[in-house]
CSV table of N, CA, C and O in Angstrom, one decimal:
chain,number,residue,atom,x,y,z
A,1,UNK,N,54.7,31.0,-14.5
A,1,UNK,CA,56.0,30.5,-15.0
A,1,UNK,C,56.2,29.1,-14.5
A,1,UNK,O,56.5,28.1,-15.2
A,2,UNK,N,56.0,29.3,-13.1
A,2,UNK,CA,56.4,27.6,-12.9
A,2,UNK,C,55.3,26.2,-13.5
A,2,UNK,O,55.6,25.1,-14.0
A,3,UNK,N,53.9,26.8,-13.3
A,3,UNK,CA,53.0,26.2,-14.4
A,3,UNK,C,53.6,25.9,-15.7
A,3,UNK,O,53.2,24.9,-16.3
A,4,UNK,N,54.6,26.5,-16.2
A,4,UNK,CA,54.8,26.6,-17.6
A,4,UNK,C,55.8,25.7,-17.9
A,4,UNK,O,56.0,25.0,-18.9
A,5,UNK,N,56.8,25.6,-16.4
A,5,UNK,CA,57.7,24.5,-16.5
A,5,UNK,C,57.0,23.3,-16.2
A,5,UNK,O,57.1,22.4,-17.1
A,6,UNK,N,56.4,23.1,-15.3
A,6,UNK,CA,55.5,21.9,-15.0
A,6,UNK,C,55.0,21.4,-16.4
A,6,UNK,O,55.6,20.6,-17.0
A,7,UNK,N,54.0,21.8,-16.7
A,7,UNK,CA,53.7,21.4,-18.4
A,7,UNK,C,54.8,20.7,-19.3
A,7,UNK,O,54.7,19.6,-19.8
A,8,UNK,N,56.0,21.7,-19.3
A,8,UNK,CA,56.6,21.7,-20.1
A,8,UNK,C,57.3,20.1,-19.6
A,8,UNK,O,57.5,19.2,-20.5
A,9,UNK,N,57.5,19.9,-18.8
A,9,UNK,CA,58.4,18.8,-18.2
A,9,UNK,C,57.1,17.7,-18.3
A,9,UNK,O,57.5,16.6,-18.4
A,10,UNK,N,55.8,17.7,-18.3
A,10,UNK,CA,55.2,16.4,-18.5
A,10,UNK,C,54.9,16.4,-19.7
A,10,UNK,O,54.3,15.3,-19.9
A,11,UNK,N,55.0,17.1,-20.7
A,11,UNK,CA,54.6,17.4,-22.1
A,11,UNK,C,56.6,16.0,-22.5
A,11,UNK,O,56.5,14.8,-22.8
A,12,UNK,N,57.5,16.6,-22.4
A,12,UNK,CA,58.5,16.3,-22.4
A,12,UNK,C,58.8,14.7,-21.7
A,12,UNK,O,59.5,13.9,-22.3
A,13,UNK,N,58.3,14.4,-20.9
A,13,UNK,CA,58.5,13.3,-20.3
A,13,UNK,C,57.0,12.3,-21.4
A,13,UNK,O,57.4,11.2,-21.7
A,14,UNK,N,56.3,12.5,-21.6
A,14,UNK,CA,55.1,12.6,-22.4
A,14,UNK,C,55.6,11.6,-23.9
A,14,UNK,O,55.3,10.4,-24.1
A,15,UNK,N,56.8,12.8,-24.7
A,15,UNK,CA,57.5,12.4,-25.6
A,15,UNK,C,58.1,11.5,-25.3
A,15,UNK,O,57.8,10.5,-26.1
A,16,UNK,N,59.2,11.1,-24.4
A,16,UNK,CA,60.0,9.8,-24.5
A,16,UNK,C,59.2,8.8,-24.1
A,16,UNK,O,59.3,7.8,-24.9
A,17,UNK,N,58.4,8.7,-23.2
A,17,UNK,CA,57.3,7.9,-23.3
A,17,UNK,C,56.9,7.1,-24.4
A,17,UNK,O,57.4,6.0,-24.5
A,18,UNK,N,56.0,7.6,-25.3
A,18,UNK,CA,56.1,7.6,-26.7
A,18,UNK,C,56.5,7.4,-27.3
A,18,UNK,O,56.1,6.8,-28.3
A,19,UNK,N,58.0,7.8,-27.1
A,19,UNK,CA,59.4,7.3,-27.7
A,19,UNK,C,59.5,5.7,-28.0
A,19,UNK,O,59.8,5.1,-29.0
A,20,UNK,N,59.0,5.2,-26.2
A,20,UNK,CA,59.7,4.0,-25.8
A,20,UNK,C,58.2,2.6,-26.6
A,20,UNK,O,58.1,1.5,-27.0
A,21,UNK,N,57.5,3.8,-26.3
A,21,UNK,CA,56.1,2.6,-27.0
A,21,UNK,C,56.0,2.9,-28.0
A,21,UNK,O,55.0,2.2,-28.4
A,22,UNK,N,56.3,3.4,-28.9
A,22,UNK,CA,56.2,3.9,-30.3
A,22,UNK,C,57.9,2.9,-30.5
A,22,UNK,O,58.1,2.2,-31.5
A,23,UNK,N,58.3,2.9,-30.1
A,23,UNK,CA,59.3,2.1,-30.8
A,23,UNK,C,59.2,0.7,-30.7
A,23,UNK,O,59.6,-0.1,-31.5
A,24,UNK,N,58.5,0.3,-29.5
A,24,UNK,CA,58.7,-1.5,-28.9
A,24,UNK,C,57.3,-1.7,-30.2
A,24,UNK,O,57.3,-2.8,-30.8
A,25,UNK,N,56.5,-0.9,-30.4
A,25,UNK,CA,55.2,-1.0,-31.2
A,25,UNK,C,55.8,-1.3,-32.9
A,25,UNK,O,55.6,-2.4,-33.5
A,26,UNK,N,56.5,0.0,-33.2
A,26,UNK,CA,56.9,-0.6,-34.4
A,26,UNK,C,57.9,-1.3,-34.6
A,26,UNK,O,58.1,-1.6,-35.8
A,27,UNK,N,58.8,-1.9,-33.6
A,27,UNK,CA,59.5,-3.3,-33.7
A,27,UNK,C,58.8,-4.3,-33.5
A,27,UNK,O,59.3,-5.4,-34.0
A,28,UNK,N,57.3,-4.6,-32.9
A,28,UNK,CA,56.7,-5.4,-32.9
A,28,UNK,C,55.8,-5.6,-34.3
A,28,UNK,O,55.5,-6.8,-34.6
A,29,UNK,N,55.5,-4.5,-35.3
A,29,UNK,CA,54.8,-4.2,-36.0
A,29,UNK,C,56.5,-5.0,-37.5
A,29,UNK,O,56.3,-5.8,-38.3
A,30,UNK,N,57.4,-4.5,-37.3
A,30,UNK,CA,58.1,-4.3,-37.8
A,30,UNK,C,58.9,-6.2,-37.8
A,30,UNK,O,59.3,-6.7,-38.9
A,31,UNK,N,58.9,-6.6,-37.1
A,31,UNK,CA,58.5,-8.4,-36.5
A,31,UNK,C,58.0,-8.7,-37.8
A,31,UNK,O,58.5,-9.0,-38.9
A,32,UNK,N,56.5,-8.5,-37.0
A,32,UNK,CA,55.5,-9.4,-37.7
A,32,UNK,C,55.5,-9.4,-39.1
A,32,UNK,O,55.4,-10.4,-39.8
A,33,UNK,N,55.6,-8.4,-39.5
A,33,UNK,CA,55.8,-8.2,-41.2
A,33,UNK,C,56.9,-9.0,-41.8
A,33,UNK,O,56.8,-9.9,-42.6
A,34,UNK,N,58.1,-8.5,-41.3
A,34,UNK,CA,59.2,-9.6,-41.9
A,34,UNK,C,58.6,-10.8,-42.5
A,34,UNK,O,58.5,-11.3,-43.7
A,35,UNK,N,58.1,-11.5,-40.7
A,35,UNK,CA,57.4,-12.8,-40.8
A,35,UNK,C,56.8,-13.4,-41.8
A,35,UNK,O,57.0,-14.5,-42.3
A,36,UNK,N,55.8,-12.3,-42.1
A,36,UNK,CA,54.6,-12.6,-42.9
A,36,UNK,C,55.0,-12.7,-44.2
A,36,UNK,O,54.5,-13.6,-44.9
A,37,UNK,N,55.9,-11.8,-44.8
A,37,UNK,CA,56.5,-11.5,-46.0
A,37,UNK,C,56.8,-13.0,-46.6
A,37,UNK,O,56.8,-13.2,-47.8
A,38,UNK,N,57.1,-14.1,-45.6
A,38,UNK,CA,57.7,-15.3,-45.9
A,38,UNK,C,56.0,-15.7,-46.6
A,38,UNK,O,56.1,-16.4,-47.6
A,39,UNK,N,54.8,-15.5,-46.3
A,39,UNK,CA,53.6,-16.5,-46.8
A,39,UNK,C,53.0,-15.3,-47.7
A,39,UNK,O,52.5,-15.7,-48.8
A,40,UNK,N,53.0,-13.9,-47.4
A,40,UNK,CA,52.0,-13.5,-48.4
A,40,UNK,C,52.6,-11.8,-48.6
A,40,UNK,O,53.6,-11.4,-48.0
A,41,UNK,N,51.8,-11.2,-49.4
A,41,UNK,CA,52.0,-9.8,-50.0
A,41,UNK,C,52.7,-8.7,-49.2
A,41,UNK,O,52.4,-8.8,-48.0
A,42,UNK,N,53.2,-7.9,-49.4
A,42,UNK,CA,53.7,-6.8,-48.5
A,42,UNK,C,52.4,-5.8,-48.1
A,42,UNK,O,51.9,-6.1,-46.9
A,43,UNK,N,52.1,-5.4,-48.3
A,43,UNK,CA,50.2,-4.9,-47.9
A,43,UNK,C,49.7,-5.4,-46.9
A,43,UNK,O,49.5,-4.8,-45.9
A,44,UNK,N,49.6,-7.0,-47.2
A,44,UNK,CA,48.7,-7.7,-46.2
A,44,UNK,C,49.5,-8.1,-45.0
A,44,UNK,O,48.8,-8.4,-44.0
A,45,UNK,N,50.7,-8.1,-44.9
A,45,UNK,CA,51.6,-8.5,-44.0
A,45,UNK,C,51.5,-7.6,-43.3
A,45,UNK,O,51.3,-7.8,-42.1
A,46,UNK,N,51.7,-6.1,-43.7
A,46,UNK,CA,52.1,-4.7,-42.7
A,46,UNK,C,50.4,-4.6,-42.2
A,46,UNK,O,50.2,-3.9,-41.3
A,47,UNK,N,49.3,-5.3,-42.9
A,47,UNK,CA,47.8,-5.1,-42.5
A,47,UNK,C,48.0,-5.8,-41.0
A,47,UNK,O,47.7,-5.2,-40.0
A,48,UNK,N,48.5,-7.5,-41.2
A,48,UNK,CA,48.3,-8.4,-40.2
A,48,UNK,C,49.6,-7.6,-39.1
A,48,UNK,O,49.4,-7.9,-37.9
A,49,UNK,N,50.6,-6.8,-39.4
A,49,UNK,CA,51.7,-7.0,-38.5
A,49,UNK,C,51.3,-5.5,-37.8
A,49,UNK,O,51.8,-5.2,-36.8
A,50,UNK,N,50.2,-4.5,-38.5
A,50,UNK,CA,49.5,-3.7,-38.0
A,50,UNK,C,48.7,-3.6,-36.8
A,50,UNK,O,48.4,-2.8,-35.9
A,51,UNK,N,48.3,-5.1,-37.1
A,51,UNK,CA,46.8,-5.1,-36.1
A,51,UNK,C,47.2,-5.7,-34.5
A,51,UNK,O,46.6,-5.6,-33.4
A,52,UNK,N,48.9,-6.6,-35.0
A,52,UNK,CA,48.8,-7.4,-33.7
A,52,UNK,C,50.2,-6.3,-32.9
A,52,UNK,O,50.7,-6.6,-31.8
A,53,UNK,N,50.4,-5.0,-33.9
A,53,UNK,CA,51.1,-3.7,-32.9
A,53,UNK,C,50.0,-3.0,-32.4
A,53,UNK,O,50.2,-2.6,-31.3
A,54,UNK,N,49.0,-2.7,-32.9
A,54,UNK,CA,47.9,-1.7,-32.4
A,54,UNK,C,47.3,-2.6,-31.3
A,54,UNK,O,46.6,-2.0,-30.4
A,55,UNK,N,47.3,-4.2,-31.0
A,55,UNK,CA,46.7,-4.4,-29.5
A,55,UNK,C,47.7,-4.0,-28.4
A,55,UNK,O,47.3,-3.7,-27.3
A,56,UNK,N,49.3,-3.9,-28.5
A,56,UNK,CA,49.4,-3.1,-28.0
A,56,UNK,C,49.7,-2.0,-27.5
A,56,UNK,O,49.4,-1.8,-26.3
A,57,UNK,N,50.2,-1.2,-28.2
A,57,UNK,CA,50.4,-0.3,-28.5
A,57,UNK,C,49.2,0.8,-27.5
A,57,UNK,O,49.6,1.6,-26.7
A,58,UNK,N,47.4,0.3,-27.9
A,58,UNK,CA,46.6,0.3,-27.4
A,58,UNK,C,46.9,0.6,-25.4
A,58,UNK,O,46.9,1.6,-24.7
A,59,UNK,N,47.1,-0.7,-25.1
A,59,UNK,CA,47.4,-0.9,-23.7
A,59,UNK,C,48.8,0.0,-23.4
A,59,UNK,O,48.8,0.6,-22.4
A,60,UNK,N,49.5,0.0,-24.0
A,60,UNK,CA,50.7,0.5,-23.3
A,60,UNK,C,50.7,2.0,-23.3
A,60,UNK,O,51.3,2.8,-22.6
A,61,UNK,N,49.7,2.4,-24.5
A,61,UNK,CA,49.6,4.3,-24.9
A,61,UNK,C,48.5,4.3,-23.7
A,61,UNK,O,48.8,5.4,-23.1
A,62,UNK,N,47.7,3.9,-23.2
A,62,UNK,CA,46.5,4.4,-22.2
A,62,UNK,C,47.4,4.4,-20.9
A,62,UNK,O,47.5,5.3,-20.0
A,63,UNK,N,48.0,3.1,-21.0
A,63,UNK,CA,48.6,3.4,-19.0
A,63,UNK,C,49.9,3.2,-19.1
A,63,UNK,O,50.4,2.4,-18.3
A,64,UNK,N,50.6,3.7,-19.9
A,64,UNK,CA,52.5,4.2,-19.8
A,64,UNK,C,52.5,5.5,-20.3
A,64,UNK,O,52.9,6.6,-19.8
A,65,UNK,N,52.0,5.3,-21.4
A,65,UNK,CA,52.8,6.7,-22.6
A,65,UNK,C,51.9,8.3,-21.7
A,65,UNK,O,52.4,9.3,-21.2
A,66,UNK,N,50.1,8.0,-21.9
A,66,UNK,CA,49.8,8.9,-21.7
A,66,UNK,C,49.0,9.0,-19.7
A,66,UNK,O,48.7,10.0,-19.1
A,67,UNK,N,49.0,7.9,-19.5
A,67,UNK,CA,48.9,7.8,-18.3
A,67,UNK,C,47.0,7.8,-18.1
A,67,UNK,O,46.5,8.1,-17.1
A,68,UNK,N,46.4,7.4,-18.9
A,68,UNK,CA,44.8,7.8,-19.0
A,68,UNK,C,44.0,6.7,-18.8
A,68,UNK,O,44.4,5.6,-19.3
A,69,UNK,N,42.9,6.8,-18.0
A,69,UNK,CA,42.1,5.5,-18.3
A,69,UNK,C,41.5,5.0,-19.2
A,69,UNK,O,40.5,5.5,-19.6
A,70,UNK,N,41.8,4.0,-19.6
A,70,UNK,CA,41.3,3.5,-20.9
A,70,UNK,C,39.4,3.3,-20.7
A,70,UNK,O,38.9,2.7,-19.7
A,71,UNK,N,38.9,3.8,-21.5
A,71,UNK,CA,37.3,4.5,-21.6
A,71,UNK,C,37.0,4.3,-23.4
A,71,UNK,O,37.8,4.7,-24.2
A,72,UNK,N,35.8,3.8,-23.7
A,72,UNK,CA,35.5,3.7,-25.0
A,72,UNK,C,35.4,4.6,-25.7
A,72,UNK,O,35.7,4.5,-26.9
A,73,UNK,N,35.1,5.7,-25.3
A,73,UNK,CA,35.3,7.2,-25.8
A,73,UNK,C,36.9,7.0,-26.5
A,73,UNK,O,37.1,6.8,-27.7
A,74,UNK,N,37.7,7.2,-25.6
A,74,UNK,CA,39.5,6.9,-25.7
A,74,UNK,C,39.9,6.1,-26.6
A,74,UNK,O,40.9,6.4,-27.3
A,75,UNK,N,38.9,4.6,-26.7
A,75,UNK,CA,39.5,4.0,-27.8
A,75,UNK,C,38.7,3.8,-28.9
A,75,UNK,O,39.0,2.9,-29.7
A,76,UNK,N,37.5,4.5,-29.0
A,76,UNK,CA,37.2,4.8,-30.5
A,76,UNK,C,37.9,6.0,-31.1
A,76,UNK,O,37.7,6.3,-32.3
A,77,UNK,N,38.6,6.6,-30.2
A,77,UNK,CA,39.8,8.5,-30.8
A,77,UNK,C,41.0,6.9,-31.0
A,77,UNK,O,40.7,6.4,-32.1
A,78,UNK,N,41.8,6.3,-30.6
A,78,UNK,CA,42.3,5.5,-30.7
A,78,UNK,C,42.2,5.1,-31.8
A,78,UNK,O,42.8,5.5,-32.7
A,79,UNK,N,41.1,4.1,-31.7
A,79,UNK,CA,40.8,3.4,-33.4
A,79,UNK,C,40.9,4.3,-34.5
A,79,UNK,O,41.6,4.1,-35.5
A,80,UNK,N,40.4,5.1,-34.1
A,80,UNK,CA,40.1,6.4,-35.6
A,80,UNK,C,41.4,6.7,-35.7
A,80,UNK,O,42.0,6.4,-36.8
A,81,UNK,N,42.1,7.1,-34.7
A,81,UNK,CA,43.5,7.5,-35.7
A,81,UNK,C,44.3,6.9,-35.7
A,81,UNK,O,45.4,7.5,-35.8
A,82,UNK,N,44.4,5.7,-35.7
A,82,UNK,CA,45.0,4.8,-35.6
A,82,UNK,C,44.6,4.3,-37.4
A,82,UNK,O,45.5,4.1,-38.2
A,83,UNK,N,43.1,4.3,-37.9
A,83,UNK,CA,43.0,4.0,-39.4
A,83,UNK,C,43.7,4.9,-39.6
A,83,UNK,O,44.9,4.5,-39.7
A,84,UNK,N,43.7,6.1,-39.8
A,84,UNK,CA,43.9,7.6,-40.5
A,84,UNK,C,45.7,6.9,-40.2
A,84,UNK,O,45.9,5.9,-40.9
A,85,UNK,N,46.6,7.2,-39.5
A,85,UNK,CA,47.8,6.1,-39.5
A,85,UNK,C,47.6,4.8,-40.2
A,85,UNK,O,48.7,4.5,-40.7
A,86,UNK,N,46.7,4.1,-40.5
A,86,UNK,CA,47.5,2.5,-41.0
A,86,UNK,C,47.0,3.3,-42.9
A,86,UNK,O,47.9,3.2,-43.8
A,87,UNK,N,46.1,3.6,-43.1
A,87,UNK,CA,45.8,4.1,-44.3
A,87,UNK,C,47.3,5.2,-44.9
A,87,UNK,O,48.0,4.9,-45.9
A,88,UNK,N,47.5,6.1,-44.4
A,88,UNK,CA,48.7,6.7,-44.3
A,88,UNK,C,50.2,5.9,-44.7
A,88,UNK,O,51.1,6.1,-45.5
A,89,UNK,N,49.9,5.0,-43.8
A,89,UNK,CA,51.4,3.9,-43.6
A,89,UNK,C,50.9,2.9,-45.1
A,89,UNK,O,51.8,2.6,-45.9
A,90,UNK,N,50.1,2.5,-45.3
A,90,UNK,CA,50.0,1.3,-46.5
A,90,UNK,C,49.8,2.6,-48.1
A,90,UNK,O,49.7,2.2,-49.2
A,91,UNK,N,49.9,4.2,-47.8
A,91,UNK,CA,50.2,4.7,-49.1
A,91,UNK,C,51.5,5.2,-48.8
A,91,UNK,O,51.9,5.9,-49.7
A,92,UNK,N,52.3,5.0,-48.1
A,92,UNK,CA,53.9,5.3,-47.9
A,92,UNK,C,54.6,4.1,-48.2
A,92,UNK,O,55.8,4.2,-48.5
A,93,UNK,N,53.9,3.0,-48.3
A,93,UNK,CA,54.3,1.5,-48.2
A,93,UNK,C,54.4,1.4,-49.3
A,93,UNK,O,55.4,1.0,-49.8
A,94,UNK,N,53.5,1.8,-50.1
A,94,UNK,CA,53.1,1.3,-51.8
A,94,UNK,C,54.2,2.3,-52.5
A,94,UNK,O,54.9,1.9,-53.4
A,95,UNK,N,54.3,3.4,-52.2
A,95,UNK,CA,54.8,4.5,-52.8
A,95,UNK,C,56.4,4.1,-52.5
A,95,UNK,O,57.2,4.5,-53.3
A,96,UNK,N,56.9,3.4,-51.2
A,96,UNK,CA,58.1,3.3,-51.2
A,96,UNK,C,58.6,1.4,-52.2
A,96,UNK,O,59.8,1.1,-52.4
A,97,UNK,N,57.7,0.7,-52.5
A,97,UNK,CA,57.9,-0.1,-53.1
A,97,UNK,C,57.4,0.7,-54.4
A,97,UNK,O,58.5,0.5,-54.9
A,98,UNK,N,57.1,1.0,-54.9
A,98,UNK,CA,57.3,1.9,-56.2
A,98,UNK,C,58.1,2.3,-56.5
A,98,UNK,O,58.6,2.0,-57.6
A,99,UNK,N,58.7,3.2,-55.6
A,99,UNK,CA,60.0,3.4,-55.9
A,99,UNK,C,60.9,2.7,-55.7
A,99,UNK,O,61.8,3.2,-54.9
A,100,UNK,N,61.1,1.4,-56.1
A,100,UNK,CA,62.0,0.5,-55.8
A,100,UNK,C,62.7,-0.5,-54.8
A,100,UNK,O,63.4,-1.4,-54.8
A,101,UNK,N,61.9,0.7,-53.4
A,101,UNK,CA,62.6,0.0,-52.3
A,101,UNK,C,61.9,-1.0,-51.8
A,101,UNK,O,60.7,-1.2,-51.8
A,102,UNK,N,63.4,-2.1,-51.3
A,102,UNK,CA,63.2,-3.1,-50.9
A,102,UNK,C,62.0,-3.6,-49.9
A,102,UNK,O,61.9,-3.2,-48.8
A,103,UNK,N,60.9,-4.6,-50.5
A,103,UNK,CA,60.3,-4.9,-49.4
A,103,UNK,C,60.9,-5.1,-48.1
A,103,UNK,O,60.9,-4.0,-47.5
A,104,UNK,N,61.1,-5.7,-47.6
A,104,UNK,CA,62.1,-5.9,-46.9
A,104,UNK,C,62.1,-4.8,-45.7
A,104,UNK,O,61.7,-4.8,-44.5
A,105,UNK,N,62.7,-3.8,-46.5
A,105,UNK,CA,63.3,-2.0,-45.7
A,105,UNK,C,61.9,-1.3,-46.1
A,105,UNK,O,62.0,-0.2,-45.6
A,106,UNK,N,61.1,-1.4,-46.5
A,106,UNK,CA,60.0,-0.6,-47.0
A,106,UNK,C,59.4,0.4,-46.0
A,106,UNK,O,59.1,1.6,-46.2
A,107,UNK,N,59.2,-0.5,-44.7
A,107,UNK,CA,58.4,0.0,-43.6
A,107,UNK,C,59.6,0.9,-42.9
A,107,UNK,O,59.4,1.5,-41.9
A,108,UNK,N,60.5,0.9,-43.3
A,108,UNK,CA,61.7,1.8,-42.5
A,108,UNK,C,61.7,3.2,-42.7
A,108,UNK,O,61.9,3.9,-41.7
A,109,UNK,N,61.6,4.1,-44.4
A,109,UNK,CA,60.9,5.3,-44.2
A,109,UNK,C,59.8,5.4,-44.5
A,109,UNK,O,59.6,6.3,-45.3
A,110,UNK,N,58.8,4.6,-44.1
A,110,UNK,CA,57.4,4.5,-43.6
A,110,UNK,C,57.4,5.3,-42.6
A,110,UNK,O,57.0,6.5,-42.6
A,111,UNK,N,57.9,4.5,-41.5
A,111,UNK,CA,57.8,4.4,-40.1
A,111,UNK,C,58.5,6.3,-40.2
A,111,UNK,O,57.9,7.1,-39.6
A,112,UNK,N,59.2,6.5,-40.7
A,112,UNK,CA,59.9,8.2,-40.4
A,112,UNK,C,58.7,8.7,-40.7
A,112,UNK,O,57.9,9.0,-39.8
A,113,UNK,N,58.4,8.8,-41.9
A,113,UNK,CA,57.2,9.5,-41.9
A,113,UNK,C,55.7,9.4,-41.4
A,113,UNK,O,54.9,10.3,-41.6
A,114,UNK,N,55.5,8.2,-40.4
A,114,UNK,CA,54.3,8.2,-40.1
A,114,UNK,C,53.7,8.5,-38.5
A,114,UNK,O,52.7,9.0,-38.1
A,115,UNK,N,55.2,7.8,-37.9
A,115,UNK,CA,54.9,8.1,-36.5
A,115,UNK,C,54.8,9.2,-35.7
A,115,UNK,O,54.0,9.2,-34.7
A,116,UNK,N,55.7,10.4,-36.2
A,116,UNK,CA,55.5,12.0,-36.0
A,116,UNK,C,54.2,12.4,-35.8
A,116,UNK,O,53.6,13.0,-34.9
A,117,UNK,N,53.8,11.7,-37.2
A,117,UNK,CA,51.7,12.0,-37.4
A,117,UNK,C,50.7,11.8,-36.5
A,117,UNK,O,49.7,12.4,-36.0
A,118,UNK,N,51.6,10.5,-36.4
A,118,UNK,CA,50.5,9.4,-35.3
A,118,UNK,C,51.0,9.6,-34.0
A,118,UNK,O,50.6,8.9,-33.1
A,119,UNK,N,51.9,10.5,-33.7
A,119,UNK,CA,51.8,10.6,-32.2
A,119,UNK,C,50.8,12.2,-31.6
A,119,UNK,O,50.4,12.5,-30.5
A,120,UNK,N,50.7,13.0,-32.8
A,120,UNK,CA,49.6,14.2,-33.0
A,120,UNK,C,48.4,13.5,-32.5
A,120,UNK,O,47.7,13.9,-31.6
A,121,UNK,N,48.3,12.5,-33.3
A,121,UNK,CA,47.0,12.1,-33.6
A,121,UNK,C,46.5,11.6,-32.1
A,121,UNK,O,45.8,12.2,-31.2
A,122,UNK,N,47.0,10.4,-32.0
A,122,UNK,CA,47.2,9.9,-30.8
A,122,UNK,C,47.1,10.7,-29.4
A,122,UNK,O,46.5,10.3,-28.4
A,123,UNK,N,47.7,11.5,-29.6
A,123,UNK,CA,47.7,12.8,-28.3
A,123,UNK,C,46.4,13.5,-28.1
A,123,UNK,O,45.8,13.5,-27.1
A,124,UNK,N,46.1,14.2,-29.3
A,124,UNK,CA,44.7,14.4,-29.5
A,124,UNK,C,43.7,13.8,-29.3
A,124,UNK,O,42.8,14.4,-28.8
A,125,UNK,N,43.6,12.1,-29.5
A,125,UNK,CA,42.5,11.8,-29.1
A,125,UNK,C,42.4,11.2,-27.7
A,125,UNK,O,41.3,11.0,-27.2
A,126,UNK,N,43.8,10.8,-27.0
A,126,UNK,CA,43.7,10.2,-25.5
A,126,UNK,C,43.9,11.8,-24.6
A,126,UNK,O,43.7,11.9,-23.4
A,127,UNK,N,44.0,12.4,-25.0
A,127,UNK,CA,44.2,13.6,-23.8
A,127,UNK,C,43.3,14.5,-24.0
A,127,UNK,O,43.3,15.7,-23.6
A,128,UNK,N,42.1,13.8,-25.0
A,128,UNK,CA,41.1,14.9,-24.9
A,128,UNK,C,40.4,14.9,-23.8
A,128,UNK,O,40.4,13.9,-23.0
A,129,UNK,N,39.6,16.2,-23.5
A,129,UNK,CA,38.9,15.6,-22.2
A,129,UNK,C,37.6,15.3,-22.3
A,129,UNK,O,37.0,14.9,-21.3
């Protein structure tokens, strides 16, 4: 039982963690796009404002969110789902500018629908053992 709270309390503590780098990530991510929007396409923008959230994102999920040593093993599970997320996020992207919505807000129920995913994913591949 008390094992069970234990878990349960770093599993939980785990989440807001995540919370907090998953959000500085996609305001960082969510930045750079704006930016970019001013020189080139919405695709390529959330590509470029993708890559300069995933350096950190990287660093802050290995030694805040999940507490792990960062090991190439770690950040090839990292990279991998990290595509499987940006591929995911650029068919939510297209699909929400399809339907009309604002470039602009595009990445906003992106981001609802993607990050849930990507913190599965993410978990899975840094806390494997």
């Amino acid at each position: 039982m008390l094992r069970d709270e234990i878990k349960n309390k770093e599993m939980l503590g785990e989440i807001v963690r995540f919370i907090i780098v998953g959000s500085l990530a996609a305001a960082i991510q969510y930045g750079t796009y704006l930016l970019m929007l001013c020189w080139i396409q919405p695709l390529f923008a959330n590509t470029i404002a993708y890559l300069v959230s995933f350096i950190f994102n990287f660093i802050a999920s290995t030694r805040y969110t999940f507490r792990v040593k960062s090991t190439k093993k770690r950040g090839v599970g990292f990279a991998f789902s990290h595509i499987i997320n940006y591929l995911l996020q650029s068919v939510c992207l297209q699909l929400c500018l399809w339907l009309g919505v604002s470039k602009q807000i595009a990445l906003v129920p992106m981001f609802a629908i993607c990050v849930p995913i990507n913190f599965l994913l993410v978990r899975f591949f840094l806390r494997k053992k």
